[in-house]
Short mmCIF file of C-alpha atoms in Angstrom, two decimals:
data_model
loop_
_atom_site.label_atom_id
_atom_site.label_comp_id
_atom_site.label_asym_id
_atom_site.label_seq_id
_atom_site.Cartn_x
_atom_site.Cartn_y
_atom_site.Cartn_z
CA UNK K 1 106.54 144.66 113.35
CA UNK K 2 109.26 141.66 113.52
CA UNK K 3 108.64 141.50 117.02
CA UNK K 4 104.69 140.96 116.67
CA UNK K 5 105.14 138.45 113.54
CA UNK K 6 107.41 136.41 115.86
CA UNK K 7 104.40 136.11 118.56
CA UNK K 8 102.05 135.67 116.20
CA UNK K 9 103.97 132.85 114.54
CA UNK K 10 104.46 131.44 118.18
CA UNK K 11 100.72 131.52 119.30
CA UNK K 12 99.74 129.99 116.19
CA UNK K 13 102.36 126.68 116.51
CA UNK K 14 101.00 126.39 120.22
CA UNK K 15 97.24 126.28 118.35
CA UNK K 16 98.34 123.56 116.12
CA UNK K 17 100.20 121.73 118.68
CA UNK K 18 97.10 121.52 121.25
CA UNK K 19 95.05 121.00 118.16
CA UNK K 20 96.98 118.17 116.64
CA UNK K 21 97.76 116.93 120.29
CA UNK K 22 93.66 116.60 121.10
CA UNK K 23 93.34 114.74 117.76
CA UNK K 24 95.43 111.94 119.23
CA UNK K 25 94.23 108.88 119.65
CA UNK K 26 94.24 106.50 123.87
CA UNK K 27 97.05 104.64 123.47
CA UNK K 28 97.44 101.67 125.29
CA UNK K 29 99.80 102.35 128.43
CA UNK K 30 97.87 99.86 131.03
CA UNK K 31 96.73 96.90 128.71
CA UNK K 32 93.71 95.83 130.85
CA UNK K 33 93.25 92.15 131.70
CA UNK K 34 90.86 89.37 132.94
CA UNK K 35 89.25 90.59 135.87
CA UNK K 36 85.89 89.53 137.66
CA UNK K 37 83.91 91.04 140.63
CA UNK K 38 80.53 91.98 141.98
CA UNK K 39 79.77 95.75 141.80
CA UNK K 40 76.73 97.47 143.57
CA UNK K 41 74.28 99.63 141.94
CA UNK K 42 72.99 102.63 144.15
CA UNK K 43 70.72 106.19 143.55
CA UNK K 44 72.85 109.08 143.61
CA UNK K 45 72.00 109.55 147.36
CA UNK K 46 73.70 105.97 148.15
CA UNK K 47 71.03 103.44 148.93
CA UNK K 48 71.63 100.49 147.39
CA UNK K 49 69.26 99.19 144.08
CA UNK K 50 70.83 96.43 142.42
CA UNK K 51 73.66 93.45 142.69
CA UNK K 52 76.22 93.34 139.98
CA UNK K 53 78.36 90.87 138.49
CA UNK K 54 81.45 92.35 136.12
CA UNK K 55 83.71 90.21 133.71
CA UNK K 56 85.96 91.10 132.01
CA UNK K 57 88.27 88.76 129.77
CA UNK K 58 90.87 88.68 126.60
CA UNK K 59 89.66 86.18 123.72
CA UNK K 60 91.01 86.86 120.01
CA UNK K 61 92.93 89.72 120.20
CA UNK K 62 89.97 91.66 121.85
CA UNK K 63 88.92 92.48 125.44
CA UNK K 64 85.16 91.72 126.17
CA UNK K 65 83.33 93.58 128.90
CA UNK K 66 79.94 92.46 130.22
CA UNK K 67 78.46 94.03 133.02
CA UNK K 68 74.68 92.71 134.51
CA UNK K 69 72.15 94.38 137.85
CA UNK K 70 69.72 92.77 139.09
CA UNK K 71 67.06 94.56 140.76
CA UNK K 72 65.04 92.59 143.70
CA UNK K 73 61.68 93.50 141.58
CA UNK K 74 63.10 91.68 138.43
CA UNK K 75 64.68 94.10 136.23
CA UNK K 76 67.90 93.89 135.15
CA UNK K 77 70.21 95.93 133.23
CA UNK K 78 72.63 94.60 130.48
CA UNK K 79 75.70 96.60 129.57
CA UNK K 80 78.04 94.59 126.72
CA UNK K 81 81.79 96.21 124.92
CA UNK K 82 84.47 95.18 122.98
CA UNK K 83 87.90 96.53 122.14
CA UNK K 84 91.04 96.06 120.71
CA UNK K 85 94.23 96.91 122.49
CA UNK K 86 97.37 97.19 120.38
CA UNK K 87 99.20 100.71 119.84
CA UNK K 88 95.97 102.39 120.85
CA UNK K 89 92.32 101.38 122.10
CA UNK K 90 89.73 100.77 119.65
CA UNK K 91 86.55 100.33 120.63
CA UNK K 92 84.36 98.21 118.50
CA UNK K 93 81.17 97.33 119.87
CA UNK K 94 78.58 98.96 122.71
CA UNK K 95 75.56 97.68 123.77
CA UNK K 96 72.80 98.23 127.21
CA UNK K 97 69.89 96.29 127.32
CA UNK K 98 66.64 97.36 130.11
CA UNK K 99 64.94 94.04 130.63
CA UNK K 100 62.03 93.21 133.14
CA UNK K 101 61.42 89.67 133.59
CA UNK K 102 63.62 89.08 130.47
CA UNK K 103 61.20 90.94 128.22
CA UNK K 104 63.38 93.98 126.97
CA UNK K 105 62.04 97.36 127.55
CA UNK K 106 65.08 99.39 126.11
CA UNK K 107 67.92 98.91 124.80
CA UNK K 108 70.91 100.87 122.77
CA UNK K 109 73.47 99.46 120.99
CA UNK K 110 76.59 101.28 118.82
CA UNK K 111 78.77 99.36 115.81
CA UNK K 112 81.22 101.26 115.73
CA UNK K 113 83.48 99.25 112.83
CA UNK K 114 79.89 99.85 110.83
CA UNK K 115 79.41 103.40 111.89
CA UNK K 116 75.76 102.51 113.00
CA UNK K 117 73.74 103.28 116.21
CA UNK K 118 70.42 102.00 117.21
CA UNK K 119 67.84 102.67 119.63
CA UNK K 120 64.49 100.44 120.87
CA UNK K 121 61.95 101.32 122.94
CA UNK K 122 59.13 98.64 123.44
CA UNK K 123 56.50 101.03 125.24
CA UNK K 124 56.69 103.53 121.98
CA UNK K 125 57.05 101.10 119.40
CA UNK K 126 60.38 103.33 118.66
CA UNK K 127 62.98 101.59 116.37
CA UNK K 128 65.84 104.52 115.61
CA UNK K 129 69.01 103.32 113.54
CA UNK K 130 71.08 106.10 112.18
CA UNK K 131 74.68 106.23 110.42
CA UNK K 132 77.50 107.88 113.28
CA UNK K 133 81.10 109.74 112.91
CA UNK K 134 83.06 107.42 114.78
CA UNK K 135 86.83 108.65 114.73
CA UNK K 136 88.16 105.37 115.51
CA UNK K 137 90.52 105.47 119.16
CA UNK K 138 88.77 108.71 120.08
CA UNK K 139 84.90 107.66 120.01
CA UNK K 140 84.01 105.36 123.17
CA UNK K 141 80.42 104.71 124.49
CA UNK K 142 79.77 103.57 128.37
CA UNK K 143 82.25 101.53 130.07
CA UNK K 144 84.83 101.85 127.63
CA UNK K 145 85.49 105.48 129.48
CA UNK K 146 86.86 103.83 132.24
CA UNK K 147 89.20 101.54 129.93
CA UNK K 148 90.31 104.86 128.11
CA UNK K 149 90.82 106.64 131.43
CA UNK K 150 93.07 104.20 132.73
CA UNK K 151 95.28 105.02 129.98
CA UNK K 152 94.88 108.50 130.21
CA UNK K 153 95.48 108.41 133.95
CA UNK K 154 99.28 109.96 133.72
CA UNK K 155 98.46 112.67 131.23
CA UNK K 156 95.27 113.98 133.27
CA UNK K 157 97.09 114.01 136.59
CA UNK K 158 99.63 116.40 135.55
CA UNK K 159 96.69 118.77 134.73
CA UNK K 160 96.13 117.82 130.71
CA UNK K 161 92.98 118.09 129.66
CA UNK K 162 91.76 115.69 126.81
CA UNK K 163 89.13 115.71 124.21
CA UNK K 164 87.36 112.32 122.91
CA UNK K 165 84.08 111.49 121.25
CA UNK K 166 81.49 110.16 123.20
CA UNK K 167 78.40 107.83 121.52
CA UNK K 168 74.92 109.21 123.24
CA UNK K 169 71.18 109.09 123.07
CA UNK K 170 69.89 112.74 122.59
CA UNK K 171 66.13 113.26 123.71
CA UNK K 172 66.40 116.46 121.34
CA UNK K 173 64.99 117.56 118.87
CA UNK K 174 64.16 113.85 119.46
CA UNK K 175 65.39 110.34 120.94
CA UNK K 176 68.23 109.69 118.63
CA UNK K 177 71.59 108.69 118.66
CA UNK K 178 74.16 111.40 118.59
CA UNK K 179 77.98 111.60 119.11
CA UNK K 180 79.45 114.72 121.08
CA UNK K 181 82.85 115.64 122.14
CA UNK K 182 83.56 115.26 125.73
CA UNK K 183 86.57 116.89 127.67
CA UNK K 184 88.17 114.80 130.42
CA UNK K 185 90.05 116.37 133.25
CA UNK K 186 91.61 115.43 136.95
CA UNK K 187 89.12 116.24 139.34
CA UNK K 188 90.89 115.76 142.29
CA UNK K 189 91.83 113.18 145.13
CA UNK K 190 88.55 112.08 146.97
CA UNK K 191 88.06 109.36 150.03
CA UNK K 192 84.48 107.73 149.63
CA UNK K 193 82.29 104.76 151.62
CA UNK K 194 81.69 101.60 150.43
CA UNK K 195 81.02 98.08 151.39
CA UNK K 196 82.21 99.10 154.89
CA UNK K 197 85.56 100.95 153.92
CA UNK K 198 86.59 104.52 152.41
CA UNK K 199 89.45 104.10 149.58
CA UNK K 200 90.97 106.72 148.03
CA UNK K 201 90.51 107.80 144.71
CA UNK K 202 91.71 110.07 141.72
CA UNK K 203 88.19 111.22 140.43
CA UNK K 204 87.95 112.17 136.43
CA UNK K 205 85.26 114.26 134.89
CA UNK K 206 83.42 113.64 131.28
CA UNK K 207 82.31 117.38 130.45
CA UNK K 208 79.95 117.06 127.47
CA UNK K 209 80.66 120.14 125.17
CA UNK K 210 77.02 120.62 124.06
CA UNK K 211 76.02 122.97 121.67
CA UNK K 212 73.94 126.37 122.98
CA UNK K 213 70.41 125.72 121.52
CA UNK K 214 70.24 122.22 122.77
CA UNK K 215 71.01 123.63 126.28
CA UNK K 216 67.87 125.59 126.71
CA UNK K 217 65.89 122.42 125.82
CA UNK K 218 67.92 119.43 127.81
CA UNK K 219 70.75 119.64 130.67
CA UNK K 220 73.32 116.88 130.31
CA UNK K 221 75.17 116.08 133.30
CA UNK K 222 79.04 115.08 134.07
CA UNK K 223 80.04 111.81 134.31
CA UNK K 224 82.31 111.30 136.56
CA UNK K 225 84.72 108.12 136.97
CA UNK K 226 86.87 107.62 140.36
CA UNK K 227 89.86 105.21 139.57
CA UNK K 228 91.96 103.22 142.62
CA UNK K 229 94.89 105.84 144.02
CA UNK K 230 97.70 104.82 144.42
CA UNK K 231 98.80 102.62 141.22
CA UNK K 232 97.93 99.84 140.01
CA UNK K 233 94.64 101.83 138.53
CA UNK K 234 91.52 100.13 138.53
CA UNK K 235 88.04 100.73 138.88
CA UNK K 236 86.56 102.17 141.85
CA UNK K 237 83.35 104.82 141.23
CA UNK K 238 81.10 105.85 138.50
CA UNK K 239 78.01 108.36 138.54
CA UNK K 240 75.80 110.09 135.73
CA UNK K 241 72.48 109.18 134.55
CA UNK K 242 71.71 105.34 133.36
CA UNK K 243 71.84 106.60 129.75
CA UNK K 244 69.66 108.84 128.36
CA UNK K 245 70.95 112.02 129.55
CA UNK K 246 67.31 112.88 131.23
CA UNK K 247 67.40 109.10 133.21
CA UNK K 248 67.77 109.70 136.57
CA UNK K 249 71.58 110.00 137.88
CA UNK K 250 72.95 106.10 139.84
CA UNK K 251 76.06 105.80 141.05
CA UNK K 252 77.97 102.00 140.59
CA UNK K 253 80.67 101.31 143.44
CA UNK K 254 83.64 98.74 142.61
CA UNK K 255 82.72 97.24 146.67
CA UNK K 256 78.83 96.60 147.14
CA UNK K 257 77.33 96.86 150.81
CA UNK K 258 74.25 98.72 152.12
CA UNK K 259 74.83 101.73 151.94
CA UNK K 260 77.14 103.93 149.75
CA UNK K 261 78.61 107.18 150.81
CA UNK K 262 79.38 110.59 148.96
CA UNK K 263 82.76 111.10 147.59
CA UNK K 264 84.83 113.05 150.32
CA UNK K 265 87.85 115.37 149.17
CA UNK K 266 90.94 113.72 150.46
CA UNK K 267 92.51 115.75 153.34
CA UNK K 268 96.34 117.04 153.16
#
C-alpha cells in the first residue's frame, strides 16, 4: 500500500510539473533586432506569386514587424506586429490586411493589451469584433511564431514539446475569431531550394489542438516554421494557409528566386 502511495504521489508531482512547466511563459533568450530583407511568396508546390519586403526594427521599448507581397496583378498582402521583449515576449498587436489596388478586401486584426479581435470582409459586408482570452507571453498571432520560436529553439531541440495560444479566424460554426492552443515540437533537420541554394534548416511544427466536433466540419492544417541551422537562428521557411484555416496553403522563403523547392530531410 506504501509502495503504491509513493508512485502515486510521484506521477502526480510529474503532472504538476509538466502542467505548471506548459503554463510558462517565451522568455526572451535571442532578443531579436533590426533586420530588413526581401522574402518570396510561393503556392505550396513552389512557383513563385509575390515579392516581399520584411522590416523589422526596435523603437520604444517594442519591436515592430511589417511584412508586405505584391502580386504582379495588384494585390497585395499586409501583415503588421508588435512586441515587447524584456524577461519574456509579449505580444501586443496583430494585424493582415488583403488589398487589391489599395481597396481592402479582408483584413484581421488582434489587440491583444484590449483583449479584442476583429474581422472585415468587404464582399459580405461582414464586420466581426469579439472579446479574446489572451494569456499574455503565451498567446501570439502570425509572425510573432517565428519570434517565439527563436526563443524556444533550445528547449524544442532537445525533444520538449511546448504549448502556447494561438489567435485564429474559425470558419465554424461561423467566420469568427477564436483562440486555440497549439503544441510546438522539433520536426527535424531538413535541406530545401531557394533563390538558387539549399540551406539547412531545423523545421518546427504548430499542431492546432482542435476540439472533436469542429473536426468533422473544418480540417486545420500545421504550420510549420524552418529556422537557419546552425546558430545564429533566423528566419528561413514558413508554410500553412494565408489565414483562414480553409485559404489555400503558400509557402514564404527567407531567399526569393523562381522557383522554390520542397523541404528535403537532411542526410546523416
Amino acid at each position: 500500500m506504501l509502495a503504491k502511495r509513493h508512485w502515486a504521489g510521484l506521477f502526480s508531482c510529474i503532472i504538476a510539473v509538466f502542467t505548471a512547466a506548459s503554463a510558462f511563459a517565451v522568455h526572451v533568450t535571442e532578443p531579436a533586432g533590426a533586420a530588413h530583407g526581401y522574402p518570396g511568396l510561393c503556392d505550396i508546390s513552389g512557383k513563385k506569386l509575390a515579392d516581399g519586403e520584411f522590416r523589422q526594427w526596435a523603437e520604444n521599448d517594442h519591436l515592430n514587424v511589417v511584412i508586405t507581397y505584391r502580386f504582379h496583378d495588384g494585390q497585395m498582402f499586409e501583415e503588421k506586429a508588435r512586441f515587447r521583449q524584456e524577461r519574456e515576449l509579449v505580444q501586443e498587436q496583430w494585424s493582415w490586411k488583403e488589398l487589391i489596388h489599395g481597396r481592402p478586401q479582408r483584413e484581421f486584426a488582434a489587440d491583444f493589451s484590449s483583449g479584442m479581435a476583429s474581422l472585415h470582409i468587404s464582399k459580405d459586408n461582414k464586420n466581426v469584433s469579439e472579446k479574446i482570452e489572451v494569456e499574455p507571453g503565451r498567446t501570439f498571432a502570425g509572425f510573432g511564431f517565428t519570434i517565439a520560436l527563436s526563443n524556444l529553439r533550445k528547449r524544442l531541440l532537445k525533444g520538449e514539446q511546448v504549448q502556447l495560444k494561438a489567435v485564429g479566424f474559425s470558419p465554424f460554426p461561423t467566420l469568427k475569431p477564436q483562440v486555440v492552443t497549439v503544441t510546438i515540437s522539433h520536426g527535424g533537420v531538413d535541406r530545401m531550394r531557394m533563390g538558387g541554394r539549399t540551406p539547412k534548416g531545423d523545421r518546427f511544427i504548430i499542431h492546432p489542438e482542435i476540439p472533436f466536433i469542429a473536426k468533422l466540419f473544418v480540417n486545420v492544417p500545421d504550420t510549420k516554421i524552418w529556422l537557419t541551422n546552425p546558430a545564429p537562428v533566423g528566419f528561413l521557411r514558413w508554410e500553412g494557409p494565408i489565414v483562414v484555416p480553409t485559404d489555400p496553403m503558400i509557402r514564404v522563403d527567407l531567399l526569393s528566386g523562381s522557383k522554390s523547392g520542397p523541404a528535403d530531410a537532411e542526410k546523416k
